Amino acid sequence: MNKKYNVYGIGNALVDLEFNVTHNFLEKYEVQKGLMTLVDEETQHKLISAIDHNDTEKKSGGSAANTVIAVSQFGGKAFYSCKVADDEFGDFYLKDMEDAGIPTNFDRQEREDGVTGKCLVMITDDAERTLNTYLGISSGLSTNEVDERAIKDSEYIYLEGYMVASEPGLDAMKHTKKIAEENGVKTAITLSDPAIVHAFKENFRDVIGASVDLLFCNEDEAKTFTGKSDLLEAREALKQEAKRFVITQGKNGAMIYDGDTFIDIEPYEVKAVDTNGAGDLFAGAFLYGITNELGFANSGKLASLAGSKIVSQYGPRLKWHEVQELLHKLK
């Protein structure tokens, strides 16, 4: 049976504000490099004011949002559940999603008063991204934003791991997965960030339950989640958590477990300038591939191509013509 959507995503809706900073800046303001840190609005304003910058480009972001936008860019169909406020940034966010071809729960739901979340993305000259996130109204993302109709009409749901950090978000993840399982919809989840995995490992286990159909993580997240210091041991342990999984390895490519065998995905050598959004884009390209009959190996190749392209430029999103060029390379 054909479904309306390839992927139904749910996650934190954040307007991304990206800046280049020095290592000294991060040290001076005691920002943990390379991680996502939740901060209050005052801290975020303080950091933005301290950065010597010109006008920055705004993007509708959040990890799962970047992933479903990638699905749409490659030619798939996606839906996104999130929470934004009835404010200027909320207007911007939903317009950006609409331009990307992504329907949301706010097509059938009214927004509330509050402040739309923002993510301060700080890029150092080693291409590492450091995130300071003020969730705003997104901290209240809950079962109220879950769209049962869209879930039932999707091939996969995609759960953003950052949501385990709040009780309403955790409930929304479990509720979304329950609806999916009851309706034969496959579940994909991303572990999102090593610090989140370390702090909320039991919450992840609570969501995953007996298993998920597809899990995305990087090397550090795989090791942290499984408690293994060796990657080969970690990937064996992940077989107990997911029917299939992808471990991204940065400049070393990725390894995919398709349920039977491991597939090594070769990297594409580029000079990295910004790793922000690379994992999200990888997941989006991969999900597009497996829901459009590319198979696991070719989906991995497309995702690796996309990841190499995005880290060689600034920003978490490819341009539409760049996506078409990648699809052409795969043929």
Coordinates of C-alpha atoms in Angstrom, one line a residue:
M1 CA 0.0 0.0 0.0
N2 CA 1.4 3.4 -1.0
K3 CA 1.7 5.9 1.8
K4 CA 1.4 9.6 1.5
Y5 CA 4.7 10.3 3.3
N6 CA 8.0 8.5 3.3
V7 CA 9.0 10.0 6.7
Y8 CA 7.1 11.5 9.6
G9 CA 9.5 13.4 11.8
I10 CA 9.1 14.9 15.2
G11 CA 11.5 17.1 17.1
N12 CA 12.5 20.5 18.5
A13 CA 11.7 23.4 16.2
L14 CA 14.6 25.8 16.4
V15 CA 15.6 28.8 14.3
D16 CA 19.4 28.3 13.6
L17 CA 21.7 31.3 14.0
E18 CA 25.2 30.4 12.8
F19 CA 28.4 32.2 13.6
N20 CA 32.2 31.6 13.2
V21 CA 34.0 31.8 16.5
T22 CA 37.5 31.2 17.9
H23 CA 38.6 28.5 20.3
N24 CA 39.5 31.3 22.7
F25 CA 36.0 32.6 22.6
L26 CA 34.6 29.2 23.7
E27 CA 37.1 29.1 26.5
K28 CA 36.4 32.6 27.6
Y29 CA 32.7 32.0 27.9
E30 CA 33.1 28.5 29.2
V31 CA 31.2 26.9 26.3
Q32 CA 31.7 23.1 26.0
K33 CA 33.2 22.7 22.5
G34 CA 31.6 20.2 20.1
L35 CA 28.5 19.5 22.2
M36 CA 24.9 20.7 22.3
T37 CA 24.2 22.5 25.6
L38 CA 20.8 23.7 26.7
V39 CA 20.9 27.3 27.9
D40 CA 18.5 30.0 29.1
E41 CA 17.5 32.9 26.9
E42 CA 19.7 35.4 28.8
T43 CA 22.8 33.2 28.3
Q44 CA 22.1 32.9 24.6
H45 CA 21.7 36.7 24.2
K46 CA 24.9 37.3 26.1
L47 CA 26.9 35.0 23.7
I48 CA 25.3 36.5 20.5
S49 CA 26.1 40.0 21.8
A50 CA 29.7 39.0 22.5
I51 CA 30.3 37.6 19.0
D52 CA 31.8 40.1 16.5
H53 CA 29.5 39.5 13.6
N54 CA 27.6 40.9 10.7
D55 CA 24.0 39.9 9.9
T56 CA 23.6 36.2 10.0
E57 CA 21.4 33.9 7.9
K58 CA 18.5 32.3 9.7
K59 CA 17.3 28.8 8.9
S60 CA 14.5 26.6 10.2
G61 CA 16.4 24.0 12.1
G62 CA 16.4 21.4 14.7
S63 CA 17.9 18.0 14.1
A64 CA 14.8 16.2 12.8
A65 CA 13.7 19.2 10.8
N66 CA 17.0 19.2 8.9
T67 CA 16.5 15.5 8.2
V68 CA 12.9 15.7 6.9
I69 CA 13.9 18.7 4.8
A70 CA 16.7 16.6 3.2
V71 CA 14.1 13.9 2.5
S72 CA 12.0 16.5 0.7
Q73 CA 14.9 18.0 -1.2
F74 CA 15.9 14.6 -2.6
G75 CA 12.4 14.1 -3.9
G76 CA 10.7 12.3 -1.1
K77 CA 7.6 13.3 0.9
A78 CA 7.8 14.2 4.6
F79 CA 5.7 15.6 7.5
Y80 CA 7.0 17.3 10.6
S81 CA 5.5 17.7 14.1
C82 CA 7.0 20.4 16.2
K83 CA 6.1 23.3 18.5
V84 CA 6.7 27.0 17.6
A85 CA 5.1 30.1 19.2
D86 CA 2.8 32.7 17.7
D87 CA 5.7 35.1 17.2
E88 CA 7.9 36.5 14.4
F89 CA 10.4 33.6 14.6
G90 CA 7.5 31.1 14.5
D91 CA 6.2 32.8 11.4
F92 CA 9.6 32.6 9.8
Y93 CA 10.0 28.9 10.8
L94 CA 6.7 27.7 9.3
K95 CA 7.2 29.8 6.1
D96 CA 10.6 28.1 5.7
M97 CA 9.1 24.7 6.2
E98 CA 6.4 25.5 3.7
D99 CA 9.0 26.6 1.2
A100 CA 10.8 23.3 1.7
G101 CA 7.6 21.4 0.9
I102 CA 7.0 20.1 4.5
P103 CA 3.5 20.1 5.9
T104 CA 3.4 20.4 9.7
N105 CA 0.9 19.9 12.6
F106 CA 0.3 23.6 12.4
D107 CA -1.6 23.1 9.2
R108 CA -4.4 21.8 11.5
Q109 CA -3.4 23.4 14.8
E110 CA -3.3 26.9 16.3
R111 CA 0.0 28.2 17.8
E112 CA 0.3 29.4 21.4
D113 CA 1.8 32.6 22.8
G114 CA 5.5 32.3 23.8
V115 CA 9.0 32.4 22.4
T116 CA 10.1 30.2 19.5
G117 CA 13.3 28.3 20.2
K118 CA 16.6 29.3 18.8
C119 CA 19.9 27.5 18.3
L120 CA 23.2 29.4 18.4
V121 CA 25.6 27.4 16.1
M122 CA 29.2 28.3 16.7
I123 CA 31.7 27.0 14.2
T124 CA 35.5 26.9 14.9
D125 CA 38.2 26.8 12.3
D126 CA 38.6 23.0 12.7
A127 CA 35.0 22.8 11.3
E128 CA 33.6 21.6 14.7
R129 CA 30.1 22.8 15.5
T130 CA 29.2 23.8 19.0
L131 CA 25.5 24.3 19.8
N132 CA 23.9 26.4 22.5
T133 CA 20.2 25.9 22.4
Y134 CA 17.4 27.9 24.0
L135 CA 14.3 25.6 23.5
G136 CA 11.7 28.3 24.3
I137 CA 8.2 27.0 23.6
S138 CA 9.7 23.8 22.1
S139 CA 10.5 22.6 25.7
G140 CA 6.7 22.0 25.9
L141 CA 6.6 19.7 22.8
S142 CA 4.3 17.0 23.9
T143 CA 1.7 14.4 22.8
N144 CA -0.5 17.4 21.8
E145 CA 1.7 18.0 18.8
V146 CA 1.7 14.4 17.6
D147 CA -0.3 14.0 14.4
E148 CA -1.8 10.5 14.4
R149 CA -3.3 10.8 10.9
A150 CA 0.1 11.7 9.4
I151 CA 1.9 8.9 11.3
K152 CA -0.6 6.3 9.9
D153 CA 0.1 7.6 6.4
S154 CA 3.9 7.3 6.7
E155 CA 6.4 4.5 5.9
Y156 CA 8.8 5.6 8.7
I157 CA 8.6 7.7 11.8
Y158 CA 11.8 9.5 12.7
L159 CA 12.4 10.4 16.4
E160 CA 14.8 13.1 17.4
G161 CA 17.0 11.9 20.3
Y162 CA 17.2 15.4 21.9
M163 CA 13.6 15.0 22.9
V164 CA 14.5 12.5 25.7
A165 CA 15.8 15.5 27.7
S166 CA 12.2 16.6 28.7
E167 CA 9.4 14.6 30.2
P168 CA 6.8 15.9 27.7
G169 CA 9.2 15.2 24.9
L170 CA 9.9 11.7 26.1
D171 CA 6.1 11.0 26.3
A172 CA 5.7 12.4 22.8
M173 CA 8.4 10.0 21.5
K174 CA 6.8 7.0 23.2
H175 CA 3.3 8.0 22.0
T176 CA 4.5 8.4 18.4
K177 CA 6.2 5.0 18.4
K178 CA 3.2 3.3 19.9
I179 CA 0.9 4.7 17.2
A180 CA 3.5 3.7 14.5
E181 CA 3.7 0.1 15.9
E182 CA 0.0 -0.3 16.1
N183 CA -0.3 0.7 12.4
G184 CA 2.6 -1.1 10.8
V185 CA 4.8 2.0 10.5
K186 CA 8.5 1.5 10.9
T187 CA 10.4 3.4 13.6
A188 CA 13.7 5.2 13.1
I189 CA 15.5 7.0 15.9
T190 CA 18.7 9.1 16.2
L191 CA 20.8 9.2 19.3
S192 CA 21.6 12.9 18.5
D193 CA 24.5 13.8 20.7
P194 CA 27.0 12.0 23.0
A195 CA 26.2 14.3 26.0
I196 CA 22.5 13.6 25.6
V197 CA 23.1 9.9 25.4
H198 CA 25.3 10.0 28.6
A199 CA 22.8 12.0 30.6
F200 CA 19.6 10.2 29.4
K201 CA 20.6 6.7 28.5
E202 CA 17.7 5.1 30.4
N203 CA 15.2 7.4 28.7
F204 CA 16.6 6.2 25.3
R205 CA 16.1 2.6 26.5
D206 CA 12.6 3.5 27.6
V207 CA 11.8 4.7 24.1
I208 CA 13.6 2.0 22.1
G209 CA 12.0 -0.8 24.2
A210 CA 12.5 -4.2 22.7
S211 CA 13.9 -2.7 19.5
V212 CA 13.6 -0.1 16.7
D213 CA 13.6 -0.8 13.0
L214 CA 16.5 1.7 12.3
L215 CA 18.9 3.6 14.6
F216 CA 21.3 6.4 13.6
C217 CA 24.4 7.3 15.7
N218 CA 28.0 8.3 15.4
E219 CA 30.9 6.4 16.9
D220 CA 30.9 8.3 20.2
E221 CA 27.2 7.8 20.6
A222 CA 27.4 4.1 19.8
K223 CA 30.1 3.6 22.4
T224 CA 28.4 5.7 25.1
F225 CA 25.0 4.0 24.6
T226 CA 26.3 0.5 24.6
G227 CA 29.0 1.1 27.3
K228 CA 31.7 -0.3 25.0
S229 CA 35.1 1.3 24.5
D230 CA 35.7 -0.6 21.3
L231 CA 33.6 0.2 18.2
L232 CA 33.5 -3.4 17.0
E233 CA 32.1 -4.4 20.4
A234 CA 29.7 -1.5 20.3
R235 CA 28.2 -2.4 16.9
E236 CA 27.7 -6.0 18.1
A237 CA 25.8 -4.7 21.1
L238 CA 23.6 -2.5 19.0
K239 CA 22.2 -5.6 17.4
Q240 CA 20.2 -6.0 20.6
E241 CA 18.7 -2.5 20.3
A242 CA 17.9 -2.2 16.6
K243 CA 17.0 -4.4 13.7
R244 CA 19.2 -2.2 11.5
F245 CA 21.5 0.7 12.2
V246 CA 23.9 3.2 10.8
I247 CA 27.1 4.4 12.5
T248 CA 28.6 7.5 10.9
Q249 CA 32.4 7.8 11.2
G250 CA 33.1 11.3 9.9
K251 CA 36.1 11.3 7.5
N252 CA 36.1 7.5 7.7
G253 CA 32.7 7.1 6.1
A254 CA 30.1 5.0 7.8
M255 CA 29.1 1.4 8.6
I256 CA 25.6 0.1 8.0
Y257 CA 24.0 -3.1 9.5
D258 CA 21.2 -4.1 7.2
G259 CA 19.8 -6.8 9.5
D260 CA 22.1 -9.5 8.1
T261 CA 25.5 -8.1 7.2
F262 CA 27.7 -5.0 7.7
I263 CA 28.2 -2.7 4.8
D264 CA 31.2 -0.3 4.8
I265 CA 30.4 3.0 3.2
E266 CA 33.5 4.8 1.8
P267 CA 34.1 8.4 2.6
Y268 CA 34.5 11.2 0.0
E269 CA 37.5 13.2 0.7
V270 CA 36.9 16.9 1.1
K271 CA 38.2 19.8 3.2
A272 CA 35.7 20.2 6.0
V273 CA 34.8 23.8 7.1
D274 CA 31.5 23.2 9.0
T275 CA 30.1 19.9 10.3
N276 CA 26.8 21.4 11.5
G277 CA 23.9 19.3 10.2
A278 CA 26.1 16.6 8.6
G279 CA 24.5 13.8 10.6
D280 CA 21.0 15.1 10.0
L281 CA 21.6 15.3 6.3
F282 CA 23.1 11.8 6.2
A283 CA 20.0 10.5 7.9
G284 CA 17.7 12.3 5.5
A285 CA 19.5 11.1 2.4
F286 CA 19.6 7.6 3.7
L287 CA 15.9 7.6 4.6
Y288 CA 15.0 8.9 1.2
G289 CA 17.1 6.2 -0.4
I290 CA 15.6 3.2 1.5
T291 CA 12.0 4.5 1.0
N292 CA 12.6 4.9 -2.7
E293 CA 14.1 1.5 -3.6
L294 CA 17.8 2.4 -3.6
G295 CA 18.7 -0.3 -1.1
F296 CA 21.0 0.0 1.9
A297 CA 24.3 0.2 0.0
N298 CA 23.2 2.8 -2.5
S299 CA 21.4 4.8 0.2
G300 CA 24.6 4.8 2.2
K301 CA 26.6 6.0 -0.8
L302 CA 24.1 8.8 -1.4
A303 CA 24.2 9.8 2.3
S304 CA 28.0 9.8 2.3
L305 CA 28.0 12.0 -0.8
A306 CA 25.6 14.4 0.8
G307 CA 27.6 14.5 4.0
S308 CA 30.8 15.2 2.2
K309 CA 29.1 18.1 0.3
I310 CA 27.6 19.7 3.4
V311 CA 30.8 19.7 5.5
S312 CA 32.6 21.5 2.7
Q313 CA 30.4 24.6 3.0
Y314 CA 28.7 26.6 5.7
G315 CA 25.2 25.9 6.9
P316 CA 23.2 22.7 7.6
R317 CA 21.4 22.5 4.3
L318 CA 22.2 21.9 0.7
K319 CA 20.8 24.0 -2.2
W320 CA 18.2 22.3 -4.4
H321 CA 20.5 22.2 -7.4
E322 CA 23.2 20.5 -5.3
V323 CA 20.8 17.8 -4.4
Q324 CA 20.0 17.1 -8.0
E325 CA 23.8 16.9 -8.8
L326 CA 24.2 14.3 -6.1
L327 CA 21.4 12.2 -7.4
H328 CA 22.9 12.4 -10.9
K329 CA 26.3 11.1 -9.5
L330 CA 24.6 8.1 -8.0
K331 CA 23.3 7.0 -11.5

